[in-house]
Tab-separated table of C-alpha atoms in Angstrom:
chain	number	residue	atom	x	y	z
A	1	UNK	CA	-0.004	-0.015	-0.037
A	2	UNK	CA	1.128	3.557	-0.506
A	3	UNK	CA	2.204	5.387	2.704
A	4	UNK	CA	1.666	9.110	2.786
A	5	UNK	CA	1.775	11.689	5.564
A	6	UNK	CA	2.641	10.758	9.108
A	7	UNK	CA	1.932	7.224	9.888
A	8	UNK	CA	1.794	5.921	13.456
A	9	UNK	CA	1.620	2.392	14.774
A	10	UNK	CA	0.960	2.380	18.453
A	11	UNK	CA	-0.113	-1.072	19.463
A	12	UNK	CA	1.513	-4.391	20.480
A	13	UNK	CA	3.824	-5.213	17.628
A	14	UNK	CA	6.152	-8.082	16.898
A	15	UNK	CA	7.531	-7.184	13.420
A	16	UNK	CA	7.088	-4.058	11.155
A	17	UNK	CA	8.699	-3.862	7.634
A	18	UNK	CA	9.057	-0.515	5.889
A	19	UNK	CA	10.064	-0.625	2.192
A	20	UNK	CA	11.582	2.573	0.886
A	21	UNK	CA	10.894	3.424	-2.726
A	22	UNK	CA	8.811	5.762	-4.684
A	23	UNK	CA	5.652	5.230	-2.602
A	24	UNK	CA	6.829	6.370	0.756
A	25	UNK	CA	6.065	10.015	1.277
A	26	UNK	CA	6.222	11.712	4.861
A	27	UNK	CA	7.306	10.344	8.227
A	28	UNK	CA	6.673	7.017	9.871
A	29	UNK	CA	6.562	6.478	13.644
A	30	UNK	CA	6.614	3.023	15.225
A	31	UNK	CA	5.580	2.875	18.902
A	32	UNK	CA	5.456	-0.288	20.897
A	33	UNK	CA	3.028	-0.114	23.808
A	34	UNK	CA	3.287	-3.804	24.862
A	35	UNK	CA	5.455	-4.655	27.888
A	36	UNK	CA	6.591	-8.087	26.601
A	37	UNK	CA	7.815	-9.584	23.463
A	38	UNK	CA	10.818	-8.830	21.212
A	39	UNK	CA	9.756	-6.349	18.621
A	40	UNK	CA	11.590	-5.710	15.372
A	41	UNK	CA	11.644	-2.999	12.682
A	42	UNK	CA	13.057	-3.750	9.211
A	43	UNK	CA	13.632	-0.965	6.737
A	44	UNK	CA	14.391	-2.069	3.255
A	45	UNK	CA	15.824	0.466	0.738
A	46	UNK	CA	14.790	-0.096	-2.817
A	47	UNK	CA	16.634	2.804	-4.353
A	48	UNK	CA	19.109	0.799	-6.492
A	49	UNK	CA	21.571	3.688	-6.378
A	50	UNK	CA	23.595	5.532	-3.837
A	51	UNK	CA	21.790	6.382	-0.648
A	52	UNK	CA	22.563	8.488	2.338
A	53	UNK	CA	21.166	7.478	5.689
A	54	UNK	CA	21.275	9.277	9.144
A	55	UNK	CA	20.928	6.768	12.000
A	56	UNK	CA	20.271	7.515	15.652
A	57	UNK	CA	19.155	5.395	18.635
A	58	UNK	CA	15.485	6.348	17.875
A	59	UNK	CA	15.304	7.296	14.220
A	60	UNK	CA	16.506	6.534	10.718
A	61	UNK	CA	16.335	9.114	8.028
A	62	UNK	CA	16.722	9.104	4.256
A	63	UNK	CA	16.237	12.406	2.555
A	64	UNK	CA	12.925	13.878	3.582
A	65	UNK	CA	11.696	10.520	5.164
A	66	UNK	CA	12.090	10.033	8.916
A	67	UNK	CA	11.308	6.688	10.438
A	68	UNK	CA	11.248	6.989	14.328
A	69	UNK	CA	10.900	4.159	16.848
A	70	UNK	CA	10.526	4.122	20.573
A	71	UNK	CA	12.409	2.039	23.219
A	72	UNK	CA	9.980	-0.851	22.871
A	73	UNK	CA	11.407	-1.698	19.432
A	74	UNK	CA	14.489	-3.725	20.434
A	75	UNK	CA	15.868	-4.799	17.100
A	76	UNK	CA	16.211	-2.603	14.096
A	77	UNK	CA	17.464	-3.597	10.598
A	78	UNK	CA	18.413	-1.194	7.870
A	79	UNK	CA	18.905	-3.050	4.590
A	80	UNK	CA	20.579	-0.763	2.053
A	81	UNK	CA	20.177	-1.438	-1.725
A	82	UNK	CA	22.688	-1.665	-4.427
A	83	UNK	CA	24.888	1.401	-4.849
A	84	UNK	CA	27.464	3.240	-2.903
A	85	UNK	CA	25.763	4.086	0.463
A	86	UNK	CA	26.800	6.371	3.338
A	87	UNK	CA	25.627	5.912	6.903
A	88	UNK	CA	26.064	8.606	9.496
A	89	UNK	CA	25.340	7.206	13.054
A	90	UNK	CA	24.721	9.776	15.765
A	91	UNK	CA	25.063	7.647	18.884
A	92	UNK	CA	22.831	7.957	21.922
A	93	UNK	CA	22.831	5.292	24.610
A	94	UNK	CA	19.863	3.092	23.906
A	95	UNK	CA	19.794	-0.544	24.890
A	96	UNK	CA	19.254	-1.617	21.331
A	97	UNK	CA	20.900	-3.363	18.388
A	98	UNK	CA	20.724	-1.939	14.875
A	99	UNK	CA	21.849	-4.084	11.984
A	100	UNK	CA	23.128	-2.309	8.891
A	101	UNK	CA	23.115	-4.696	5.954
A	102	UNK	CA	23.822	-3.864	2.390
A	103	UNK	CA	23.450	-5.673	-0.893
A	104	UNK	CA	26.568	-4.309	-2.701
A	105	UNK	CA	28.545	-1.211	-3.525
A	106	UNK	CA	31.020	0.898	-1.390
A	107	UNK	CA	29.647	1.411	2.134
A	108	UNK	CA	30.986	4.051	4.388
A	109	UNK	CA	30.047	4.613	7.985
A	110	UNK	CA	30.719	7.661	10.136
A	111	UNK	CA	30.047	7.093	13.882
A	112	UNK	CA	29.596	10.225	15.882
A	113	UNK	CA	29.953	9.791	19.715
A	114	UNK	CA	28.138	11.858	22.295
A	115	UNK	CA	29.404	14.911	24.154
A	116	UNK	CA	29.838	12.729	27.264
A	117	UNK	CA	32.688	10.337	27.959
A	118	UNK	CA	31.884	7.371	25.704
A	119	UNK	CA	33.186	3.932	25.619
A	120	UNK	CA	33.409	3.107	21.894
A	121	UNK	CA	34.370	-0.211	20.432
A	122	UNK	CA	34.794	-0.725	16.673
A	123	UNK	CA	35.627	-3.659	14.428
A	124	UNK	CA	34.840	-4.684	10.920
A	125	UNK	CA	31.608	-6.249	11.983
A	126	UNK	CA	30.340	-3.993	14.708
A	127	UNK	CA	30.326	-0.551	16.369
A	128	UNK	CA	29.269	-0.081	19.985
A	129	UNK	CA	28.729	3.018	22.044
A	130	UNK	CA	27.754	2.190	25.574
A	131	UNK	CA	24.714	-0.114	25.274
A	132	UNK	CA	24.055	0.797	21.730
A	133	UNK	CA	25.353	-1.673	19.084
A	134	UNK	CA	25.452	-1.441	15.334
A	135	UNK	CA	26.279	-4.645	13.487
A	136	UNK	CA	27.637	-4.194	9.953
A	137	UNK	CA	28.014	-7.609	8.318
A	138	UNK	CA	30.711	-7.657	5.632
A	139	UNK	CA	29.759	-4.779	3.295
A	140	UNK	CA	32.029	-2.136	4.895
A	141	UNK	CA	34.680	-0.126	2.874
A	142	UNK	CA	35.543	2.448	5.494
A	143	UNK	CA	34.703	3.496	9.076
A	144	UNK	CA	35.271	6.929	10.594
A	145	UNK	CA	34.818	7.406	14.376
A	146	UNK	CA	34.405	10.932	15.784
A	147	UNK	CA	34.635	10.671	19.629
A	148	UNK	CA	33.125	14.002	20.598
A	149	UNK	CA	34.224	16.282	23.472
A	150	UNK	CA	34.142	13.745	26.321
A	151	UNK	CA	37.204	11.831	27.533
A	152	UNK	CA	36.441	8.772	25.421
A	153	UNK	CA	37.864	5.285	25.513
A	154	UNK	CA	38.027	4.092	21.843
A	155	UNK	CA	38.898	0.480	21.251
A	156	UNK	CA	39.620	-0.589	17.597
A	157	UNK	CA	39.991	-4.207	16.548
A	158	UNK	CA	42.112	-4.019	13.411
A	159	UNK	CA	41.057	-5.420	10.065
A	160	UNK	CA	42.889	-6.359	6.958
A	161	UNK	CA	40.041	-5.240	4.713
A	162	UNK	CA	38.421	-2.240	6.424
A	163	UNK	CA	40.391	0.975	7.151
A	164	UNK	CA	39.442	2.968	10.271
A	165	UNK	CA	39.796	6.728	10.784
A	166	UNK	CA	39.730	7.688	14.442
A	167	UNK	CA	39.074	11.361	15.515
A	168	UNK	CA	39.174	11.648	19.316
A	169	UNK	CA	37.549	15.116	19.408
A	170	UNK	CA	38.554	17.825	21.953
A	171	UNK	CA	38.118	16.418	25.431
A	172	UNK	CA	37.365	19.053	28.020
A	173	UNK	CA	38.856	17.060	30.977
A	174	UNK	CA	42.188	15.370	31.504
A	175	UNK	CA	43.633	12.990	30.721
A	176	UNK	CA	41.608	13.167	27.423
A	177	UNK	CA	40.838	10.253	25.142
A	178	UNK	CA	42.313	6.715	25.285
A	179	UNK	CA	42.842	4.644	22.122
A	180	UNK	CA	43.246	0.902	22.400
A	181	UNK	CA	44.382	-1.077	19.282
A	182	UNK	CA	43.648	-4.782	19.219
A	183	UNK	CA	45.082	-7.130	16.696
A	184	UNK	CA	47.887	-6.559	14.143
A	185	UNK	CA	46.845	-3.288	12.553
A	186	UNK	CA	48.947	-0.426	11.317
A	187	UNK	CA	48.643	3.076	12.714
A	188	UNK	CA	49.230	5.883	10.329
């Protein structure tokens, strides 16, 4: 069915799938009011070309479309289409897992930490800020981490296939950021 305007689903849910294409116009809000059950939201991009997504702990945006979800939605999957996609993740600290899957192309992720002192862990298959986890599968080409202004602890598990760029930010307290490199990577 065509989705236009602001659509809200506020009832006990177990699974909602949103397919992005030419028929989605406006914003979508998924709110889970049930206290039990594992609820999931899947967003499928059908663009077939390069797409840019902005992801946070409670919303995924593509162009003028915002898909928001509340804390009752425990599992979120964003399935990018063919093409060179860019994902900007603005971390919060939700207790949630967001899976970023992609069909093909060059996929780039920029992870922005919070203004607080974050514990950030990155590898070629996942990115974690506090209790918030983003799984990436195997479609990554490059990951950039921007730590923010807190005294962050950034742990990087090296990869032979995915380069990481780590920007600690400008911590406002001493001793500043801590960088931990796991594995046999090269620091440039």
